[in-house]
Amino acid sequence: MATWDDVRRIALALPGTSEVVSQGNAQWRVKDRNFVWDRPLRRTDVEALGERAPQGPIVAARVPDLGVRQALISGDPKVYFTIPHFDGFPAVLVLLDRIGAAELRELIVEAWLDRAPKRLAAEYRDQPPE
């Protein structure tokens, strides 16, 4: 399945993306706006999830709205989930070791498109497919 190297490679291939480390966790930004980041569960998250608290690396990704987040979670709850800390926030948590590289790329690109300046996103969309 996907790795942090995949996240880094996919994110940094997108125009205007930079990688920063904050509190020991990697974040990928476009024009200073986070679109994907390392989001390990905190003690309060584990307490809130109880036995449902997953193990393994977790990446967070911005989504356009809460409906998209819910659709992802409903569509594949073994890969996508959320925590109370994200209530009302348009982002989804992803178990990195349960998502394929192609699906991860789609998620990261969509997160980038959601956060990128409109002109940059339009230029990206206008490029011929790889």
Tab-separated table of N, CA and C in Angstrom:
chain	number	residue	atom	x	y	z
A	1	MET	N	0.831	-1.184	0.000
A	1	MET	CA	0.000	0.000	0.000
A	1	MET	C	0.878	1.252	0.000
A	2	ALA	N	0.293	2.404	0.242
A	2	ALA	CA	1.001	3.676	0.127
A	2	ALA	C	1.944	3.902	1.306
A	3	THR	N	2.938	4.752	1.067
A	3	THR	CA	3.942	5.090	2.075
A	3	THR	C	4.088	6.605	2.171
A	4	TRP	N	4.856	7.040	3.166
A	4	TRP	CA	5.143	8.473	3.277
A	4	TRP	C	5.939	8.956	2.073
A	5	ASP	N	6.774	8.099	1.517
A	5	ASP	CA	7.500	8.477	0.299
A	5	ASP	C	6.529	8.774	-0.836
A	6	ASP	N	5.433	7.992	-0.932
A	6	ASP	CA	4.413	8.251	-1.951
A	6	ASP	C	3.743	9.602	-1.710
A	7	VAL	N	3.384	9.879	-0.459
A	7	VAL	CA	2.755	11.160	-0.126
A	7	VAL	C	3.677	12.298	-0.549
A	8	ARG	N	4.921	12.212	-0.143
A	8	ARG	CA	5.902	13.266	-0.441
A	8	ARG	C	6.075	13.440	-1.952
A	9	ARG	N	6.250	12.356	-2.668
A	9	ARG	CA	6.468	12.407	-4.118
A	9	ARG	C	5.266	13.026	-4.828
A	10	ILE	N	4.069	12.575	-4.477
A	10	ILE	CA	2.849	13.078	-5.117
A	10	ILE	C	2.652	14.563	-4.797
A	11	ALA	N	2.758	14.918	-3.537
A	11	ALA	CA	2.511	16.302	-3.127
A	11	ALA	C	3.525	17.259	-3.743
A	12	LEU	N	4.796	16.901	-3.691
A	12	LEU	CA	5.823	17.819	-4.187
A	12	LEU	C	5.845	17.928	-5.703
A	13	ALA	N	5.175	17.019	-6.395
A	13	ALA	CA	5.071	17.108	-7.857
A	13	ALA	C	4.043	18.154	-8.280
A	14	LEU	N	3.230	18.616	-7.355
A	14	LEU	CA	2.197	19.604	-7.664
A	14	LEU	C	2.779	21.018	-7.596
A	15	PRO	N	2.417	21.880	-8.536
A	15	PRO	CA	2.991	23.230	-8.596
A	15	PRO	C	2.785	24.023	-7.306
A	16	GLY	N	3.827	24.760	-6.940
A	16	GLY	CA	3.734	25.661	-5.802
A	16	GLY	C	3.726	24.989	-4.448
A	17	THR	N	4.021	23.693	-4.408
A	17	THR	CA	3.960	22.953	-3.146
A	17	THR	C	5.286	23.040	-2.401
A	18	SER	N	5.184	23.191	-1.095
A	18	SER	CA	6.353	23.134	-0.230
A	18	SER	C	6.067	22.159	0.901
A	19	GLU	N	7.133	21.631	1.461
A	19	GLU	CA	7.025	20.733	2.609
A	19	GLU	C	7.610	21.434	3.815
A	20	VAL	N	6.880	21.409	4.915
A	20	VAL	CA	7.369	21.964	6.170
A	20	VAL	C	7.156	20.924	7.263
A	21	VAL	N	7.912	21.052	8.314
A	21	VAL	CA	7.741	20.184	9.472
A	21	VAL	C	7.344	21.069	10.647
A	22	SER	N	6.229	20.712	11.266
A	22	SER	CA	5.730	21.456	12.412
A	22	SER	C	5.466	20.461	13.532
A	23	GLN	N	6.046	20.697	14.668
A	23	GLN	CA	5.908	19.818	15.825
A	23	GLN	C	6.249	18.379	15.462
A	24	GLY	N	7.252	18.212	14.601
A	24	GLY	CA	7.724	16.889	14.225
A	24	GLY	C	6.920	16.196	13.146
A	25	ASN	N	5.884	16.843	12.625
A	25	ASN	CA	5.027	16.233	11.614
A	25	ASN	C	5.125	16.996	10.295
A	26	ALA	N	5.214	16.234	9.207
A	26	ALA	CA	5.315	16.837	7.882
A	26	ALA	C	3.972	17.397	7.433
A	27	GLN	N	4.041	18.510	6.729
A	27	GLN	CA	2.866	19.150	6.143
A	27	GLN	C	3.236	19.584	4.732
A	28	TRP	N	2.295	19.445	3.820
A	28	TRP	CA	2.504	19.914	2.463
A	28	TRP	C	1.541	21.045	2.217
A	29	ARG	N	2.076	22.156	1.681
A	29	ARG	CA	1.311	23.385	1.517
A	29	ARG	C	1.418	23.896	0.090
A	30	VAL	N	0.374	24.555	-0.325
A	30	VAL	CA	0.407	25.298	-1.575
A	30	VAL	C	0.125	26.745	-1.204
A	31	LYS	N	1.082	27.613	-1.495
A	31	LYS	CA	0.959	29.039	-1.149
A	31	LYS	C	0.568	29.212	0.319
A	32	ASP	N	1.268	28.509	1.194
A	32	ASP	CA	1.083	28.586	2.650
A	32	ASP	C	-0.262	28.078	3.162
A	33	ARG	N	-0.931	27.240	2.370
A	33	ARG	CA	-2.204	26.649	2.791
A	33	ARG	C	-2.041	25.129	2.817
A	34	ASN	N	-2.180	24.537	4.011
A	34	ASN	CA	-2.064	23.081	4.137
A	34	ASN	C	-3.095	22.386	3.267
A	35	PHE	N	-2.652	21.304	2.602
A	35	PHE	CA	-3.629	20.481	1.895
A	35	PHE	C	-3.504	19.017	2.279
A	36	VAL	N	-2.361	18.606	2.767
A	36	VAL	CA	-2.193	17.242	3.268
A	36	VAL	C	-1.112	17.277	4.348
A	37	TRP	N	-1.291	16.462	5.409
A	37	TRP	CA	-0.336	16.494	6.508
A	37	TRP	C	-0.380	15.202	7.305
A	38	ASP	N	0.740	14.943	7.971
A	38	ASP	CA	0.871	13.813	8.889
A	38	ASP	C	0.026	14.146	10.122
A	39	ARG	N	-0.881	13.234	10.488
A	39	ARG	CA	-1.763	13.522	11.629
A	39	ARG	C	-1.899	12.290	12.526
A	40	PRO	N	-0.846	12.007	13.319
A	40	PRO	CA	-0.990	10.876	14.244
A	40	PRO	C	-2.088	11.149	15.260
A	41	LEU	N	-2.701	10.083	15.747
A	41	LEU	CA	-3.741	10.238	16.756
A	41	LEU	C	-3.131	10.692	18.070
A	42	ARG	N	-3.804	11.611	18.704
A	42	ARG	CA	-3.392	12.082	20.021
A	42	ARG	C	-4.131	11.264	21.071
A	43	ARG	N	-3.713	11.403	22.305
A	43	ARG	CA	-4.339	10.658	23.404
A	43	ARG	C	-5.844	10.882	23.428
A	44	THR	N	-6.275	12.131	23.267
A	44	THR	CA	-7.709	12.426	23.306
A	44	THR	C	-8.447	11.786	22.121
A	45	ASP	N	-7.768	11.680	20.981
A	45	ASP	CA	-8.377	11.027	19.819
A	45	ASP	C	-8.591	9.545	20.102
A	46	VAL	N	-7.577	8.911	20.672
A	46	VAL	CA	-7.661	7.484	20.995
A	46	VAL	C	-8.755	7.244	22.023
A	47	GLU	N	-8.833	8.115	23.006
A	47	GLU	CA	-9.889	7.981	24.018
A	47	GLU	C	-11.268	8.120	23.381
A	48	ALA	N	-11.421	9.064	22.472
A	48	ALA	CA	-12.719	9.280	21.828
A	48	ALA	C	-13.110	8.105	20.931
A	49	LEU	N	-12.137	7.514	20.246
A	49	LEU	CA	-12.423	6.408	19.330
A	49	LEU	C	-12.511	5.061	20.035
A	50	GLY	N	-11.879	4.958	21.188
A	50	GLY	CA	-11.913	3.700	21.941
A	50	GLY	C	-11.326	2.551	21.142
A	51	GLU	N	-12.031	1.431	21.138
A	51	GLU	CA	-11.546	0.237	20.434
A	51	GLU	C	-11.460	0.436	18.922
A	52	ARG	N	-12.146	1.437	18.405
A	52	ARG	CA	-12.111	1.712	16.965
A	52	ARG	C	-10.874	2.496	16.549
A	53	ALA	N	-10.045	2.900	17.518
A	53	ALA	CA	-8.852	3.688	17.202
A	53	ALA	C	-7.897	2.853	16.344
A	54	PRO	N	-7.618	3.321	15.131
A	54	PRO	CA	-6.748	2.555	14.242
A	54	PRO	C	-5.282	2.676	14.620
A	55	GLN	N	-4.519	1.744	14.139
A	55	GLN	CA	-3.068	1.749	14.313
A	55	GLN	C	-2.435	2.084	12.974
A	56	GLY	N	-1.235	2.581	12.984
A	56	GLY	CA	-0.505	2.832	11.751
A	56	GLY	C	-0.457	4.299	11.378
A	57	PRO	N	0.270	4.596	10.301
A	57	PRO	CA	0.434	5.984	9.869
A	57	PRO	C	-0.870	6.567	9.330
A	58	ILE	N	-1.108	7.837	9.685
A	58	ILE	CA	-2.342	8.519	9.302
A	58	ILE	C	-1.997	9.831	8.606
A	59	VAL	N	-2.582	10.013	7.450
A	59	VAL	CA	-2.433	11.260	6.715
A	59	VAL	C	-3.790	11.958	6.711
A	60	ALA	N	-3.762	13.260	6.900
A	60	ALA	CA	-4.983	14.066	6.813
A	60	ALA	C	-4.966	14.799	5.487
A	61	ALA	N	-6.140	14.948	4.895
A	61	ALA	CA	-6.245	15.647	3.619
A	61	ALA	C	-7.470	16.546	3.624
A	62	ARG	N	-7.300	17.746	3.110
A	62	ARG	CA	-8.439	18.648	2.954
A	62	ARG	C	-9.371	18.098	1.889
A	63	VAL	N	-10.644	18.339	2.080
A	63	VAL	CA	-11.670	17.994	1.094
A	63	VAL	C	-12.507	19.250	0.872
A	64	PRO	N	-13.229	19.320	-0.243
A	64	PRO	CA	-13.995	20.539	-0.529
A	64	PRO	C	-15.080	20.862	0.502
A	65	ASP	N	-15.700	19.824	1.063
A	65	ASP	CA	-16.770	20.083	2.024
A	65	ASP	C	-17.049	18.826	2.849
A	66	LEU	N	-17.919	18.969	3.832
A	66	LEU	CA	-18.225	17.854	4.728
A	66	LEU	C	-18.949	16.718	4.016
A	67	GLY	N	-19.682	17.022	2.961
A	67	GLY	CA	-20.351	15.980	2.189
A	67	GLY	C	-19.357	15.052	1.514
A	68	VAL	N	-18.296	15.616	0.973
A	68	VAL	CA	-17.246	14.799	0.351
A	68	VAL	C	-16.583	13.938	1.417
A	69	ARG	N	-16.303	14.543	2.560
A	69	ARG	CA	-15.695	13.777	3.657
A	69	ARG	C	-16.578	12.584	4.023
A	70	GLN	N	-17.866	12.825	4.199
A	70	GLN	CA	-18.774	11.741	4.581
A	70	GLN	C	-18.866	10.682	3.496
A	71	ALA	N	-18.858	11.093	2.247
A	71	ALA	CA	-18.917	10.134	1.145
A	71	ALA	C	-17.681	9.231	1.143
A	72	LEU	N	-16.521	9.794	1.394
A	72	LEU	CA	-15.301	8.982	1.451
A	72	LEU	C	-15.364	7.987	2.609
A	73	ILE	N	-15.774	8.465	3.767
A	73	ILE	CA	-15.847	7.594	4.949
A	73	ILE	C	-16.875	6.495	4.738
A	74	SER	N	-18.035	6.848	4.227
A	74	SER	CA	-19.084	5.852	3.983
A	74	SER	C	-18.674	4.857	2.912
A	75	GLY	N	-17.960	5.346	1.906
A	75	GLY	CA	-17.561	4.494	0.798
A	75	GLY	C	-16.488	3.488	1.150
A	76	ASP	N	-15.610	3.823	2.085
A	76	ASP	CA	-14.542	2.899	2.457
A	76	ASP	C	-14.068	3.189	3.884
A	77	PRO	N	-14.867	2.778	4.885
A	77	PRO	CA	-14.530	3.078	6.281
A	77	PRO	C	-13.284	2.354	6.800
A	78	LYS	N	-12.758	1.402	6.054
A	78	LYS	CA	-11.512	0.742	6.467
A	78	LYS	C	-10.302	1.595	6.111
A	79	VAL	N	-10.509	2.586	5.246
A	79	VAL	CA	-9.426	3.477	4.818
A	79	VAL	C	-9.608	4.881	5.386
A	80	TYR	N	-10.821	5.407	5.310
A	80	TYR	CA	-11.109	6.790	5.689
A	80	TYR	C	-11.866	6.852	7.014
A	81	PHE	N	-11.556	7.873	7.810
A	81	PHE	CA	-12.275	8.075	9.067
A	81	PHE	C	-12.101	9.521	9.514
A	82	THR	N	-12.730	9.847	10.624
A	82	THR	CA	-12.574	11.174	11.205
A	82	THR	C	-12.536	11.033	12.722
A	83	ILE	N	-12.312	12.124	13.381
A	83	ILE	CA	-12.244	12.170	14.842
A	83	ILE	C	-13.048	13.389	15.311
A	84	PRO	N	-13.468	13.412	16.564
A	84	PRO	CA	-14.224	14.561	17.059
A	84	PRO	C	-13.496	15.899	16.859
A	85	HIS	N	-12.165	15.896	16.930
A	85	HIS	CA	-11.397	17.124	16.741
A	85	HIS	C	-11.668	17.753	15.377
A	86	PHE	N	-12.042	16.940	14.388
A	86	PHE	CA	-12.304	17.423	13.030
A	86	PHE	C	-13.783	17.716	12.780
A	87	ASP	N	-14.624	17.660	13.803
A	87	ASP	CA	-16.042	17.963	13.620
A	87	ASP	C	-16.193	19.346	12.990
A	88	GLY	N	-16.937	19.404	11.901
A	88	GLY	CA	-17.173	20.663	11.218
A	88	GLY	C	-16.022	21.155	10.367
A	89	PHE	N	-14.949	20.375	10.261
A	89	PHE	CA	-13.758	20.779	9.505
A	89	PHE	C	-13.656	19.928	8.243
A	90	PRO	N	-13.472	20.528	7.081
A	90	PRO	CA	-13.457	19.769	5.831
A	90	PRO	C	-12.125	19.059	5.564
A	91	ALA	N	-11.897	18.002	6.304
A	91	ALA	CA	-10.709	17.173	6.113
A	91	ALA	C	-11.069	15.748	6.501
A	92	VAL	N	-10.341	14.817	5.938
A	92	VAL	CA	-10.555	13.403	6.223
A	92	VAL	C	-9.228	12.788	6.644
A	93	LEU	N	-9.301	11.798	7.506
A	93	LEU	CA	-8.116	11.053	7.918
A	93	LEU	C	-8.060	9.755	7.133
A	94	VAL	N	-6.850	9.364	6.781
A	94	VAL	CA	-6.643	8.212	5.907
A	94	VAL	C	-5.576	7.301	6.514
A	95	LEU	N	-5.898	6.012	6.584
A	95	LEU	CA	-4.910	5.036	7.022
A	95	LEU	C	-3.994	4.760	5.841
A	96	LEU	N	-2.791	5.257	5.946
A	96	LEU	CA	-1.858	5.229	4.825
A	96	LEU	C	-1.538	3.821	4.349
A	97	ASP	N	-1.480	2.882	5.273
A	97	ASP	CA	-1.128	1.516	4.860
A	97	ASP	C	-2.319	0.722	4.317
A	98	ARG	N	-3.471	1.404	4.152
A	98	ARG	CA	-4.647	0.728	3.584
A	98	ARG	C	-5.137	1.372	2.288
A	99	ILE	N	-4.423	2.360	1.803
A	99	ILE	CA	-4.835	3.034	0.575
A	99	ILE	C	-3.807	2.754	-0.510
A	100	GLY	N	-4.284	2.520	-1.703
A	100	GLY	CA	-3.391	2.300	-2.830
A	100	GLY	C	-2.789	3.611	-3.315
A	101	ALA	N	-1.673	3.520	-4.001
A	101	ALA	CA	-0.976	4.713	-4.474
A	101	ALA	C	-1.830	5.529	-5.444
A	102	ALA	N	-2.583	4.881	-6.317
A	102	ALA	CA	-3.411	5.619	-7.283
A	102	ALA	C	-4.521	6.388	-6.576
A	103	GLU	N	-5.175	5.762	-5.609
A	103	GLU	CA	-6.238	6.442	-4.860
A	103	GLU	C	-5.655	7.569	-4.013
A	104	LEU	N	-4.474	7.340	-3.445
A	104	LEU	CA	-3.806	8.375	-2.669
A	104	LEU	C	-3.494	9.577	-3.557
A	105	ARG	N	-3.008	9.316	-4.758
A	105	ARG	CA	-2.701	10.415	-5.686
A	105	ARG	C	-3.957	11.227	-5.975
A	106	GLU	N	-5.064	10.555	-6.237
A	106	GLU	CA	-6.319	11.258	-6.515
A	106	GLU	C	-6.726	12.124	-5.320
A	107	LEU	N	-6.624	11.580	-4.112
A	107	LEU	CA	-6.978	12.317	-2.905
A	107	LEU	C	-6.092	13.551	-2.733
A	108	ILE	N	-4.790	13.378	-2.921
A	108	ILE	CA	-3.850	14.492	-2.737
A	108	ILE	C	-4.066	15.563	-3.799
A	109	VAL	N	-4.247	15.163	-5.040
A	109	VAL	CA	-4.483	16.145	-6.104
A	109	VAL	C	-5.768	16.924	-5.824
A	110	GLU	N	-6.821	16.232	-5.412
A	110	GLU	CA	-8.082	16.929	-5.105
A	110	GLU	C	-7.909	17.875	-3.920
A	111	ALA	N	-7.134	17.467	-2.926
A	111	ALA	CA	-6.869	18.338	-1.778
A	111	ALA	C	-6.094	19.574	-2.236
A	112	TRP	N	-5.102	19.363	-3.091
A	112	TRP	CA	-4.319	20.477	-3.617
A	112	TRP	C	-5.207	21.428	-4.415
A	113	LEU	N	-6.044	20.877	-5.287
A	113	LEU	CA	-6.948	21.716	-6.094
A	113	LEU	C	-7.877	22.544	-5.210
A	114	ASP	N	-8.292	21.974	-4.088
A	114	ASP	CA	-9.184	22.681	-3.172
A	114	ASP	C	-8.485	23.864	-2.504
A	115	ARG	N	-7.192	23.755	-2.274
A	115	ARG	CA	-6.459	24.780	-1.534
A	115	ARG	C	-5.626	25.716	-2.401
A	116	ALA	N	-5.331	25.317	-3.620
A	116	ALA	CA	-4.482	26.130	-4.495
A	116	ALA	C	-5.209	27.403	-4.938
A	117	PRO	N	-4.457	28.457	-5.188
A	117	PRO	CA	-5.079	29.653	-5.773
A	117	PRO	C	-5.771	29.283	-7.088
A	118	LYS	N	-6.852	29.964	-7.391
A	118	LYS	CA	-7.675	29.613	-8.555
A	118	LYS	C	-6.881	29.593	-9.852
A	119	ARG	N	-6.021	30.556	-10.060
A	119	ARG	CA	-5.245	30.605	-11.309
A	119	ARG	C	-4.302	29.406	-11.409
A	120	LEU	N	-3.630	29.076	-10.335
A	120	LEU	CA	-2.715	27.943	-10.337
A	120	LEU	C	-3.472	26.636	-10.570
A	121	ALA	N	-4.620	26.495	-9.928
A	121	ALA	CA	-5.439	25.287	-10.117
A	121	ALA	C	-5.930	25.195	-11.556
A	122	ALA	N	-6.327	26.313	-12.139
A	122	ALA	CA	-6.799	26.313	-13.534
A	122	ALA	C	-5.668	25.935	-14.483
A	123	GLU	N	-4.476	26.458	-14.252
A	123	GLU	CA	-3.323	26.100	-15.081
A	123	GLU	C	-3.034	24.606	-14.997
A	124	TYR	N	-3.139	24.063	-13.797
A	124	TYR	CA	-2.897	22.632	-13.611
A	124	TYR	C	-3.941	21.817	-14.358
A	125	ARG	N	-5.207	22.200	-14.236
A	125	ARG	CA	-6.280	21.473	-14.910
A	125	ARG	C	-6.146	21.533	-16.438
A	126	ASP	N	-5.580	22.616	-16.947
A	126	ASP	CA	-5.438	22.801	-18.392
A	126	ASP	C	-4.269	22.012	-18.992
A	127	GLN	N	-3.431	21.435	-18.143
A	127	GLN	CA	-2.299	20.648	-18.650
A	127	GLN	C	-2.810	19.355	-19.266
A	128	PRO	N	-2.118	18.857	-20.299
A	128	PRO	CA	-2.510	17.548	-20.841
A	128	PRO	C	-2.267	16.457	-19.803
A	129	PRO	N	-3.089	15.416	-19.794
A	129	PRO	CA	-2.897	14.333	-18.815
A	129	PRO	C	-1.544	13.652	-19.016
A	130	GLU	N	-1.031	13.144	-17.916
A	130	GLU	CA	0.280	12.468	-17.960
A	130	GLU	C	0.179	11.129	-18.626
